[in-house]
Amino acid sequence: MADRNTFRLMLLILGVIFAFLYIPISVLVGLSFNEGGLPTAWTGFSVKWYGALLQNSDILQAAGNTLFVAIFSTILSTILGSLLAVGVELRRRNGKWLETIIFAPMIIPDIVLAIALLSFFSLLGARMGLHTIVVSHVVFNLAFVCAVVRARLRNFDWSIVEASTDLGASTFTTLIRVILPVLMPAILAGALLAFTLSVDEFIIAFFTAGAGRSSITLPMQIYAMIRFGVTPEINALATVVMGVSVIALALSQRLNRGGLPGQ
Amino acid sequence: MTNDRRPLILMSPALLWLFGLMVVPCLLILALAFFRRGLYGGIEYTWTLENIALVFDPLYFKIFMKSAGIAGLAAGIASVLGYAAAYAIASMPRRHQPMLLFFAVLPFWSNYLVRTYAWIVLLNREGLIVNLARWFGFEGEMPKLLYTESAVVIGLVYNYLPFVILSCYAPLSRLNPEIAEASRDLGASGWKTFRRITLPMTVPGIATGFVFVFVLSIGNFVTPALLGGGQFQMIGNLVYAQFLTANDWPFGAALSMVLILVMLGLLMLQAVVTERASGGKKQIDG
């Protein structure tokens, strides 16, 4: 009897927490389809606010920039992060300093990395723009790719590497023909994760973008827009951005069951 | 495995990247904190402790303390809610747990700005909550909801709650149910079993969650700027202003340095708590 009551209490807690987590974003998604655009009254289903997004050249330009940054930082960080993961696991006995350096980009507060990179770039006299955002995003992205790939390598049977070497394959051949195919799902999952993180990243991009409109990314555009309040257009844009992250995450999860950091 | 150079060759591109674009820039910030601010916002390369002293000037120290208070409140609320959620998930049938956990964490992976914006939609003057209250017949002046300290705390809790759920779920799911059963067989009530057995054994999860929410909150500048309104300042906003508007980089660097030290201290404390708890667990096992 007591156990049944406990179970009911647990269900109630779950209900309340999930409501807290999901009501705000659901309201946002719902409103983005509201014809009238106002939260005060439902005037009918419409996708016209999504159409308005396609007419907004600022948003389109920002979306293009975001795609550029995300694609290049994903490619770079996937290569660097995967190689790092294989190296680290191959070496096995790693000092504490190495683990700290690899782990640091994931826990270092964005604002600290952002101002550090801003100071660094301006001290070097580098012109800032999309390229500096790409280079900066690789810093944290490679750590996440490395974590996902390492998780996969824990169950890796290293004897097949030895077999490959014994059979006369060079290190490079072994890497490409033996290790890479086994790691492919994890590498793709890591790449998708890096892509989402890069698309969503705001603070570091904001600090390393330099002046001017030409290198504004989508999160920077969203930040500028929401400071002025609520509009139906932002609701639609927010829904699109959220949809992209959720799809990429679901794909990543499917590719690499249980391999996400923290899970 | 032979003692060869291959691992180092594989690791070197990424390590060089991290060294050049993380280690060096962070060291640069540390150095910057001890330089003097130039006349026109530049940097004068003479050593000084003025910037560090300025951080502890009452005017700025007050903001530091307020940020710590807000971060502590957010971390506290998130820990209670997150622990309750994780406990509830861990008490569901095993086969449903991965899915419940996935949906609890899913919002965490969507855009931070969008999640914060969702609260502007709910809390603003013409927002859903005000409208709901009117609909239920509430007349008269509504209290201001958006651009308040509470809105900032709600936003932080909302954004970081999934993180606490994850960190609390890990130790809860590893808990051996037989220990709690034994406690109840020996006559302890459910509440007493929870307080004396379950809670102490899962404290590391709460500590991890609390510290991370605190650390992520105290340096946050987006949530205070969006939900706290233009005048609302936390340490993150102050750092932001030094770098992007006031152009006093050495002071901004000094602020971040103190911030980093506070964070490192807390992370070390959390490591100690985890260590202690795992030591205690060994005693129970043995």
Short mmCIF file of N, CA, C and O in Angstrom, two decimals, chain A residues 119-195:
data_model
loop_
_atom_site.label_atom_id
_atom_site.label_comp_id
_atom_site.label_asym_id
_atom_site.label_seq_id
_atom_site.Cartn_x
_atom_site.Cartn_y
_atom_site.Cartn_z
N SER A 119 41.31 38.48 -26.68
CA SER A 119 42.57 39.14 -26.35
C SER A 119 43.70 38.59 -27.21
O SER A 119 44.53 39.35 -27.72
N PHE A 120 43.71 37.27 -27.36
CA PHE A 120 44.76 36.60 -28.12
C PHE A 120 44.78 37.08 -29.57
O PHE A 120 45.81 37.49 -30.09
N PHE A 121 43.60 37.05 -30.20
CA PHE A 121 43.53 37.44 -31.61
C PHE A 121 43.91 38.91 -31.80
O PHE A 121 44.59 39.26 -32.74
N SER A 122 43.45 39.76 -30.88
CA SER A 122 43.76 41.17 -31.11
C SER A 122 45.21 41.48 -30.79
O SER A 122 45.81 42.36 -31.40
N LEU A 123 45.80 40.73 -29.86
CA LEU A 123 47.23 40.91 -29.59
C LEU A 123 48.05 40.50 -30.82
O LEU A 123 49.06 41.13 -31.14
N LEU A 124 47.61 39.43 -31.49
CA LEU A 124 48.31 38.99 -32.70
C LEU A 124 48.06 39.95 -33.86
O LEU A 124 48.72 39.88 -34.89
N GLY A 125 47.06 40.82 -33.69
CA GLY A 125 46.69 41.72 -34.77
C GLY A 125 45.93 41.01 -35.88
O GLY A 125 45.89 41.49 -37.01
N ALA A 126 45.32 39.86 -35.55
CA ALA A 126 44.59 39.10 -36.57
C ALA A 126 43.28 39.81 -36.91
O ALA A 126 42.63 40.37 -36.04
N ARG A 127 42.92 39.79 -38.17
CA ARG A 127 41.61 40.31 -38.56
C ARG A 127 40.57 39.28 -38.14
O ARG A 127 40.74 38.08 -38.41
N MET A 128 39.52 39.74 -37.47
CA MET A 128 38.55 38.76 -36.99
C MET A 128 37.35 38.66 -37.92
O MET A 128 36.95 39.64 -38.54
N GLY A 129 36.80 37.48 -38.00
CA GLY A 129 35.66 37.24 -38.87
C GLY A 129 35.22 35.80 -38.72
O GLY A 129 35.49 35.18 -37.68
N LEU A 130 34.59 35.26 -39.75
CA LEU A 130 34.11 33.89 -39.66
C LEU A 130 35.23 32.91 -39.40
O LEU A 130 35.07 31.94 -38.67
N HIS A 131 36.42 33.19 -39.99
CA HIS A 131 37.52 32.24 -39.81
C HIS A 131 37.95 32.15 -38.35
O HIS A 131 38.27 31.07 -37.86
N THR A 132 37.94 33.27 -37.62
CA THR A 132 38.33 33.18 -36.21
C THR A 132 37.27 32.44 -35.40
O THR A 132 37.59 31.78 -34.42
N ILE A 133 36.00 32.55 -35.80
CA ILE A 133 34.96 31.77 -35.10
C ILE A 133 35.20 30.28 -35.34
O ILE A 133 35.14 29.48 -34.41
N VAL A 134 35.49 29.91 -36.59
CA VAL A 134 35.74 28.50 -36.91
C VAL A 134 36.86 27.95 -36.03
O VAL A 134 36.71 26.94 -35.34
N VAL A 135 37.97 28.67 -36.04
CA VAL A 135 39.16 28.23 -35.31
C VAL A 135 38.85 28.10 -33.81
O VAL A 135 39.29 27.16 -33.15
N SER A 136 38.04 29.02 -33.29
CA SER A 136 37.70 28.99 -31.86
C SER A 136 36.74 27.84 -31.54
O SER A 136 36.86 27.21 -30.49
N HIS A 137 35.79 27.61 -32.44
CA HIS A 137 34.83 26.53 -32.18
C HIS A 137 35.52 25.16 -32.16
O HIS A 137 35.09 24.25 -31.46
N VAL A 138 36.59 25.04 -32.95
CA VAL A 138 37.30 23.76 -32.99
C VAL A 138 37.83 23.40 -31.60
O VAL A 138 37.87 22.23 -31.22
N VAL A 139 38.19 24.42 -30.81
CA VAL A 139 38.77 24.17 -29.49
C VAL A 139 37.85 23.29 -28.64
O VAL A 139 38.26 22.25 -28.13
N PHE A 140 36.57 23.69 -28.50
CA PHE A 140 35.70 22.85 -27.64
C PHE A 140 35.14 21.66 -28.40
O PHE A 140 34.94 20.59 -27.85
N ASN A 141 34.91 21.83 -29.72
CA ASN A 141 34.36 20.72 -30.50
C ASN A 141 35.26 19.51 -30.52
O ASN A 141 34.79 18.38 -30.44
N LEU A 142 36.56 19.74 -30.63
CA LEU A 142 37.45 18.57 -30.73
C LEU A 142 37.43 17.77 -29.43
O LEU A 142 37.57 16.55 -29.44
N ALA A 143 37.22 18.46 -28.32
CA ALA A 143 37.14 17.76 -27.03
C ALA A 143 35.91 16.85 -26.99
O ALA A 143 35.98 15.72 -26.50
N PHE A 144 34.78 17.33 -27.52
CA PHE A 144 33.56 16.52 -27.51
C PHE A 144 33.68 15.34 -28.47
O PHE A 144 33.30 14.21 -28.13
N VAL A 145 34.24 15.57 -29.67
CA VAL A 145 34.45 14.47 -30.61
C VAL A 145 35.35 13.42 -29.97
O VAL A 145 35.06 12.22 -30.00
N CYS A 146 36.42 13.90 -29.34
CA CYS A 146 37.37 12.99 -28.70
C CYS A 146 36.67 12.15 -27.64
O CYS A 146 36.88 10.94 -27.56
N ALA A 147 35.80 12.77 -26.84
CA ALA A 147 35.11 12.03 -25.77
C ALA A 147 34.22 10.93 -26.36
O ALA A 147 34.19 9.81 -25.85
N VAL A 148 33.49 11.26 -27.43
CA VAL A 148 32.59 10.27 -28.04
C VAL A 148 33.39 9.11 -28.63
O VAL A 148 33.06 7.94 -28.43
N VAL A 149 34.47 9.43 -29.34
CA VAL A 149 35.27 8.39 -29.98
C VAL A 149 35.99 7.53 -28.93
O VAL A 149 36.08 6.31 -29.07
N ARG A 150 36.46 8.17 -27.87
CA ARG A 150 37.13 7.41 -26.81
C ARG A 150 36.19 6.41 -26.16
O ARG A 150 36.58 5.29 -25.83
N ALA A 151 34.91 6.83 -25.98
CA ALA A 151 33.94 5.93 -25.37
C ALA A 151 33.83 4.66 -26.21
O ALA A 151 33.73 3.55 -25.68
N ARG A 152 33.86 4.83 -27.50
CA ARG A 152 33.79 3.68 -28.41
C ARG A 152 35.05 2.82 -28.32
O ARG A 152 35.00 1.59 -28.38
N LEU A 153 36.19 3.47 -28.18
CA LEU A 153 37.47 2.75 -28.16
C LEU A 153 37.66 1.90 -26.91
O LEU A 153 38.51 1.03 -26.88
N ARG A 154 36.87 2.20 -25.85
CA ARG A 154 37.04 1.43 -24.62
C ARG A 154 36.74 -0.04 -24.86
O ARG A 154 37.34 -0.91 -24.26
N ASN A 155 35.78 -0.33 -25.78
CA ASN A 155 35.43 -1.73 -26.05
C ASN A 155 36.15 -2.23 -27.30
O ASN A 155 35.73 -3.19 -27.93
N PHE A 156 37.20 -1.52 -27.69
CA PHE A 156 37.88 -1.86 -28.93
C PHE A 156 38.85 -3.00 -28.70
O PHE A 156 39.56 -3.04 -27.71
N ASP A 157 38.85 -3.95 -29.63
CA ASP A 157 39.74 -5.10 -29.50
C ASP A 157 41.07 -4.78 -30.19
O ASP A 157 41.19 -4.86 -31.40
N TRP A 158 42.06 -4.40 -29.37
CA TRP A 158 43.33 -3.94 -29.95
C TRP A 158 44.09 -5.07 -30.63
O TRP A 158 45.03 -4.81 -31.38
N SER A 159 43.70 -6.31 -30.38
CA SER A 159 44.45 -7.41 -30.99
C SER A 159 44.31 -7.37 -32.52
O SER A 159 45.21 -7.82 -33.22
N ILE A 160 43.23 -6.79 -33.04
CA ILE A 160 43.11 -6.75 -34.51
C ILE A 160 44.13 -5.78 -35.09
O ILE A 160 44.57 -5.92 -36.22
N VAL A 161 44.53 -4.77 -34.29
CA VAL A 161 45.58 -3.86 -34.75
C VAL A 161 46.90 -4.61 -34.82
O VAL A 161 47.66 -4.51 -35.79
N GLU A 162 47.16 -5.39 -33.76
CA GLU A 162 48.39 -6.18 -33.76
C GLU A 162 48.40 -7.17 -34.91
O GLU A 162 49.41 -7.36 -35.58
N ALA A 163 47.24 -7.79 -35.16
CA ALA A 163 47.13 -8.74 -36.27
C ALA A 163 47.47 -8.05 -37.58
O ALA A 163 48.22 -8.56 -38.40
N SER A 164 46.92 -6.85 -37.75
CA SER A 164 47.16 -6.09 -38.98
C SER A 164 48.65 -5.78 -39.14
O SER A 164 49.20 -5.92 -40.23
N THR A 165 49.29 -5.38 -38.04
CA THR A 165 50.71 -5.09 -38.10
C THR A 165 51.52 -6.35 -38.40
O THR A 165 52.43 -6.35 -39.22
N ASP A 166 51.14 -7.44 -37.74
CA ASP A 166 51.84 -8.70 -37.97
C ASP A 166 51.75 -9.15 -39.41
O ASP A 166 52.65 -9.78 -39.95
N LEU A 167 50.62 -8.84 -40.03
CA LEU A 167 50.43 -9.25 -41.41
C LEU A 167 51.12 -8.29 -42.39
O LEU A 167 50.96 -8.40 -43.59
N GLY A 168 51.81 -7.31 -41.84
CA GLY A 168 52.64 -6.47 -42.70
C GLY A 168 52.05 -5.13 -43.09
O GLY A 168 52.63 -4.42 -43.91
N ALA A 169 50.89 -4.76 -42.53
CA ALA A 169 50.31 -3.48 -42.89
C ALA A 169 51.09 -2.34 -42.21
O ALA A 169 51.54 -2.49 -41.07
N SER A 170 51.23 -1.22 -42.90
CA SER A 170 51.89 -0.07 -42.31
C SER A 170 50.96 0.57 -41.29
O SER A 170 49.76 0.26 -41.23
N THR A 171 51.49 1.47 -40.48
CA THR A 171 50.67 2.15 -39.48
C THR A 171 49.50 2.88 -40.15
O THR A 171 48.37 2.83 -39.69
N PHE A 172 49.83 3.55 -41.27
CA PHE A 172 48.80 4.32 -41.97
C PHE A 172 47.69 3.40 -42.49
O PHE A 172 46.51 3.68 -42.32
N THR A 173 48.11 2.29 -43.11
CA THR A 173 47.11 1.34 -43.64
C THR A 173 46.24 0.80 -42.50
O THR A 173 45.02 0.70 -42.63
N THR A 174 46.87 0.47 -41.38
CA THR A 174 46.11 -0.04 -40.24
C THR A 174 45.09 0.99 -39.78
O THR A 174 43.93 0.67 -39.50
N LEU A 175 45.51 2.24 -39.73
CA LEU A 175 44.62 3.31 -39.27
C LEU A 175 43.41 3.44 -40.19
O LEU A 175 42.27 3.51 -39.74
N ILE A 176 43.68 3.43 -41.51
CA ILE A 176 42.61 3.67 -42.48
C ILE A 176 41.73 2.43 -42.69
O ILE A 176 40.51 2.52 -42.79
N ARG A 177 42.38 1.24 -42.74
CA ARG A 177 41.64 0.04 -43.11
C ARG A 177 41.10 -0.75 -41.93
O ARG A 177 40.19 -1.54 -42.09
N VAL A 178 41.69 -0.57 -40.77
CA VAL A 178 41.25 -1.37 -39.62
C VAL A 178 40.54 -0.52 -38.56
O VAL A 178 39.41 -0.78 -38.19
N ILE A 179 41.21 0.53 -38.10
CA ILE A 179 40.65 1.31 -36.99
C ILE A 179 39.48 2.18 -37.45
O ILE A 179 38.42 2.21 -36.83
N LEU A 180 39.67 2.88 -38.58
CA LEU A 180 38.64 3.82 -39.06
C LEU A 180 37.27 3.17 -39.26
O LEU A 180 36.26 3.71 -38.78
N PRO A 181 37.19 2.00 -39.96
CA PRO A 181 35.86 1.42 -40.17
C PRO A 181 35.14 1.07 -38.86
O PRO A 181 33.94 1.27 -38.75
N VAL A 182 35.90 0.59 -37.87
CA VAL A 182 35.28 0.24 -36.60
C VAL A 182 34.76 1.49 -35.89
O VAL A 182 33.70 1.49 -35.27
N LEU A 183 35.52 2.58 -36.04
CA LEU A 183 35.16 3.81 -35.30
C LEU A 183 34.13 4.67 -36.02
O LEU A 183 33.62 5.63 -35.45
N MET A 184 33.85 4.33 -37.28
CA MET A 184 33.02 5.22 -38.10
C MET A 184 31.73 5.71 -37.42
O MET A 184 31.45 6.90 -37.45
N PRO A 185 30.94 4.80 -36.81
CA PRO A 185 29.70 5.29 -36.18
C PRO A 185 29.98 6.35 -35.11
O PRO A 185 29.29 7.37 -35.05
N ALA A 186 31.01 6.10 -34.30
CA ALA A 186 31.33 7.06 -33.24
C ALA A 186 31.84 8.38 -33.82
O ALA A 186 31.51 9.46 -33.33
N ILE A 187 32.62 8.29 -34.89
CA ILE A 187 33.15 9.51 -35.50
C ILE A 187 32.01 10.35 -36.08
O ILE A 187 31.95 11.56 -35.89
N LEU A 188 31.07 9.66 -36.74
CA LEU A 188 29.92 10.39 -37.30
C LEU A 188 29.07 11.00 -36.18
O LEU A 188 28.61 12.13 -36.28
N ALA A 189 28.88 10.22 -35.10
CA ALA A 189 28.10 10.74 -33.98
C ALA A 189 28.80 11.96 -33.39
O ALA A 189 28.16 12.98 -33.08
N GLY A 190 30.11 11.88 -33.25
CA GLY A 190 30.88 13.01 -32.74
C GLY A 190 30.76 14.21 -33.65
O GLY A 190 30.61 15.35 -33.19
N ALA A 191 30.82 13.96 -34.96
CA ALA A 191 30.72 15.05 -35.92
C ALA A 191 29.36 15.75 -35.83
O ALA A 191 29.28 16.98 -35.84
N LEU A 192 28.30 14.95 -35.69
CA LEU A 192 26.96 15.53 -35.58
C LEU A 192 26.84 16.38 -34.31
O LEU A 192 26.25 17.46 -34.32
N LEU A 193 27.42 15.86 -33.23
CA LEU A 193 27.40 16.59 -31.97
C LEU A 193 28.14 17.91 -32.13
O LEU A 193 27.66 18.98 -31.73
N ALA A 194 29.33 17.84 -32.76
CA ALA A 194 30.12 19.05 -32.98
C ALA A 194 29.33 20.05 -33.82
O ALA A 194 29.32 21.26 -33.54
N PHE A 195 28.65 19.53 -34.84
CA PHE A 195 27.86 20.40 -35.72
C PHE A 195 26.78 21.14 -34.92
O PHE A 195 26.64 22.36 -35.03
#
